[in-house]
CSV table of C-alpha atoms in Angstrom, one decimal:
chain,number,residue,atom,x,y,z
A,720,MET,CA,95.1,121.3,80.4
A,721,ASN,CA,98.6,122.4,79.1
A,722,VAL,CA,100.1,123.1,82.7
A,723,LEU,CA,103.3,124.9,81.0
A,724,ALA,CA,101.2,127.1,78.8
A,725,GLU,CA,99.0,128.0,82.1
A,726,ILE,CA,102.3,129.0,83.6
A,727,GLY,CA,103.6,131.2,80.8
A,728,ARG,CA,99.9,132.9,80.8
A,729,ALA,CA,100.2,133.6,84.6
A,730,GLY,CA,103.6,135.0,84.4
A,731,VAL,CA,104.1,134.6,88.0
A,732,LEU,CA,104.9,131.0,89.5
A,733,PRO,CA,104.2,131.0,93.1
A,734,VAL,CA,106.8,129.0,95.0
A,735,ILE,CA,105.4,127.8,98.4
A,736,ARG,CA,108.6,126.9,100.8
A,737,ARG,CA,107.4,126.8,104.4
A,738,ALA,CA,108.6,125.8,107.8
A,739,SER,CA,105.5,123.5,108.5
A,740,ALA,CA,102.5,121.9,106.4
A,741,ASP,CA,100.0,124.1,108.0
A,742,GLU,CA,101.9,127.4,106.9
A,743,ALA,CA,102.2,126.1,103.6
A,744,VAL,CA,98.4,125.3,103.3
A,745,THR,CA,97.5,129.0,105.0
A,746,LEU,CA,100.0,130.5,102.3
A,747,CYS,CA,98.5,128.4,99.2
A,748,THR,CA,94.9,129.5,100.7
A,749,THR,CA,95.7,133.2,100.7
A,750,LEU,CA,97.2,133.0,97.3
A,751,LEU,CA,94.1,131.0,95.7
A,752,ASP,CA,92.0,133.8,97.3
A,753,LEU,CA,94.1,136.6,95.4
A,754,GLY,CA,93.5,134.5,92.1
A,755,ALA,CA,96.8,132.4,91.8
A,756,PRO,CA,95.9,130.5,88.7
A,757,VAL,CA,99.0,127.8,89.7
A,758,LEU,CA,101.0,126.9,92.7
A,759,GLU,CA,104.5,124.9,93.3
A,760,LEU,CA,104.9,123.6,96.5
A,761,THR,CA,108.5,122.7,97.4
A,762,ALA,CA,109.6,119.2,98.4
A,763,THR,CA,111.7,120.6,101.3
A,764,THR,CA,108.2,121.7,103.0
A,765,PRO,CA,107.6,119.3,105.9
A,766,GLY,CA,104.5,117.1,104.9
A,767,TRP,CA,104.3,118.4,101.3
A,768,PRO,CA,102.2,115.7,100.0
A,769,ASP,CA,99.4,116.3,102.6
A,770,VAL,CA,99.5,120.0,101.5
A,771,LEU,CA,99.2,119.2,97.9
A,772,ALA,CA,96.0,116.9,98.9
A,773,SER,CA,94.9,119.7,100.9
A,774,VAL,CA,95.0,122.3,98.3
A,775,ARG,CA,93.8,119.9,95.7
A,776,ALA,CA,90.5,119.6,97.7
A,777,LEU,CA,90.4,123.6,97.8
A,778,ALA,CA,91.2,124.2,94.2
A,779,PRO,CA,91.1,120.8,92.2
A,780,ALA,CA,91.2,122.9,88.7
A,781,VAL,CA,94.2,124.8,89.8
A,782,PRO,CA,97.6,123.2,88.3
A,783,LEU,CA,99.8,122.3,91.3
A,784,GLY,CA,103.5,121.2,90.9
A,785,VAL,CA,106.1,119.8,93.3
A,786,GLY,CA,109.3,121.6,93.0
A,787,THR,CA,113.1,121.1,94.6
A,788,VAL,CA,112.7,117.6,93.1
A,789,THR,CA,116.2,116.3,92.9
A,790,ASP,CA,115.8,112.7,93.1
A,791,ALA,CA,113.9,109.9,91.1
A,792,ARG,CA,112.2,108.9,94.8
A,793,THR,CA,110.8,112.3,95.3
A,794,ALA,CA,109.8,112.6,91.8
A,795,ARG,CA,107.8,109.3,91.9
A,796,ASP,CA,106.2,110.4,95.4
A,797,ALA,CA,105.3,113.6,93.7
A,798,VAL,CA,103.7,111.9,90.5
A,799,ALA,CA,101.9,109.6,93.1
A,800,ALA,CA,100.6,112.3,95.2
A,801,GLY,CA,99.1,113.8,91.8
A,802,ALA,CA,101.6,116.6,90.9
A,803,ASP,CA,100.8,118.3,87.6
A,804,PHE,CA,104.2,119.1,87.2
A,805,LEU,CA,107.6,118.8,88.6
A,806,VAL,CA,110.4,121.2,89.1
A,807,SER,CA,114.3,120.7,89.8
A,808,PRO,CA,116.8,123.5,90.8
A,809,TYR,CA,119.7,122.2,88.6
A,810,PRO,CA,119.9,119.4,86.0
A,811,ALA,CA,118.4,116.1,87.2
A,812,ASP,CA,118.3,113.1,84.8
A,813,ALA,CA,116.8,110.8,87.2
A,814,VAL,CA,114.0,113.2,87.7
A,815,ARG,CA,113.5,113.8,84.1
A,816,ALA,CA,113.3,110.1,83.5
A,817,VAL,CA,110.3,109.8,85.9
A,818,ALA,CA,108.5,112.8,84.5
A,819,ASP,CA,109.1,111.4,80.9
A,820,ARG,CA,107.7,107.9,82.0
A,821,ALA,CA,104.8,109.6,83.9
A,822,ILE,CA,104.2,112.0,80.9
A,823,VAL,CA,104.4,114.9,83.5
A,824,PRO,CA,105.8,118.1,82.6
A,825,PHE,CA,109.2,118.9,84.1
A,826,VAL,CA,110.7,122.2,84.7
A,827,GLU,CA,114.5,121.3,84.8
A,828,GLY,CA,116.6,123.9,86.5
A,829,GLY,CA,120.3,125.2,85.3
A,830,PHE,CA,122.1,128.6,85.5
A,831,THR,CA,124.8,128.3,82.8
A,832,PRO,CA,123.9,128.8,79.3
A,833,GLY,CA,125.1,125.1,78.3
A,834,GLU,CA,122.8,123.7,81.3
A,835,LEU,CA,119.9,125.9,80.0
A,836,ALA,CA,120.6,124.9,76.2
A,837,GLY,CA,120.6,121.3,77.2
A,838,ILE,CA,117.1,121.7,78.6
A,839,VAL,CA,115.7,123.9,75.9
A,840,ARG,CA,117.2,121.3,73.2
A,841,ARG,CA,115.0,118.5,74.7
A,842,GLY,CA,112.0,120.7,74.0
A,843,GLY,CA,111.5,121.5,77.9
A,844,VAL,CA,110.9,124.7,80.0
A,845,ALA,CA,114.0,125.7,81.9
A,846,LYS,CA,114.3,127.2,85.3
A,847,LEU,CA,117.1,129.7,85.7
A,848,PHE,CA,118.2,129.3,89.3
A,849,PRO,CA,119.5,131.0,91.2
A,850,ALA,CA,118.2,134.0,89.2
A,851,ALA,CA,118.9,136.9,91.5
A,852,SER,CA,122.6,136.2,91.4
A,853,GLY,CA,122.8,137.1,87.6
A,854,GLY,CA,119.7,139.4,87.2
A,855,PRO,CA,117.6,140.1,84.5
A,856,GLY,CA,120.8,141.1,82.3
A,857,HIS,CA,122.0,137.4,82.7
A,858,LEU,CA,118.6,136.3,81.5
A,859,ARG,CA,118.8,138.5,78.4
A,860,ALA,CA,122.3,137.5,77.6
A,861,VAL,CA,121.1,133.7,77.9
A,862,LEU,CA,118.4,134.5,75.6
A,863,ASP,CA,120.4,136.2,72.9
A,864,VAL,CA,122.0,132.8,72.4
A,865,LEU,CA,119.0,130.7,72.9
A,866,PRO,CA,116.3,133.0,71.3
A,867,GLY,CA,112.6,131.5,71.9
A,868,ALA,CA,113.7,129.5,74.9
A,869,ARG,CA,111.1,129.2,77.4
A,870,ILE,CA,113.0,130.3,80.7
A,871,ILE,CA,111.7,130.7,84.4
A,872,PRO,CA,113.7,132.7,86.5
A,873,THR,CA,113.6,131.8,90.1
A,874,GLY,CA,115.5,132.4,93.3
A,875,GLY,CA,115.7,135.7,95.4
A,876,ILE,CA,113.3,137.9,93.3
A,877,ALA,CA,111.1,140.3,94.7
A,878,VAL,CA,107.4,140.7,93.6
A,879,ALA,CA,108.5,144.3,92.8
A,880,ASP,CA,111.1,142.7,90.4
A,881,VAL,CA,108.8,140.6,88.3
A,882,PRO,CA,107.9,143.3,85.6
A,883,ALA,CA,111.9,143.5,85.1
A,884,TRP,CA,112.1,139.9,84.6
A,885,LEU,CA,109.3,139.8,82.3
A,886,ALA,CA,110.6,142.4,80.1
A,887,ALA,CA,114.0,140.7,79.8
A,888,GLY,CA,112.0,137.6,78.2
A,889,ALA,CA,111.0,135.5,81.1
A,890,PHE,CA,108.4,133.0,80.3
A,891,ALA,CA,107.5,133.3,83.8
A,892,VAL,CA,108.7,134.2,87.1
A,893,GLY,CA,109.2,132.3,90.0
A,894,VAL,CA,108.7,134.1,93.3
A,895,GLY,CA,108.9,132.1,96.4
A,896,SER,CA,109.4,133.9,100.2
A,897,ALA,CA,108.5,137.3,98.8
A,898,LEU,CA,105.0,136.5,98.3
A,899,ALA,CA,104.8,135.7,102.0
A,900,ASP,CA,106.1,138.8,103.1
A,901,ALA,CA,103.6,141.1,104.9
A,902,GLY,CA,102.8,143.9,102.9
A,903,ALA,CA,103.8,142.4,99.4
A,904,ALA,CA,101.6,143.3,96.8
A,905,PRO,CA,100.0,140.5,94.7
A,906,PRO,CA,101.3,140.2,91.6
A,907,ALA,CA,99.3,140.5,88.5
A,908,TRP,CA,98.4,136.8,87.7
A,909,SER,CA,97.9,137.2,84.0
A,910,ARG,CA,99.7,138.6,81.1
A,911,ARG,CA,96.3,138.2,79.0
């Protein structure tokens, strides 16, 4: 399975950040029931390794990543827990080194054109964070100088804004707390 290709096909990357492991499992279960083909659990969620194990038992074929990975120890713990991919909010050399050694895809975060270009030069998929502060126009401007770059904007994006980000050239769009909001319509999970 090519995890990064699956994320790109999905178009939306659900980012699960909850106050408790139970809340995270409940949200993951809801999203899986709605057809989410991939999930990212944040390492800031208490008990995230247990959440990963619970969700893996519910949906063994669904790619599960661990996000907000900012140091080598957390990266090693995520790999040991069975994460299919790692995500950082900003450039993180130590996390990249662990991911490279473990041969686990790494979506590295950045905001400036220089940070994003460095990630793209290494052949990676970049996470534009915090995306909402720059908006789709920021992504379009970055893609003007990095044509073909695979970039996942994340941070403060509402479900209703996903189409605008995809139209701006996003590889996929990371959506977090907006997915948990009561009344938020589920996104289309596939651009196929």
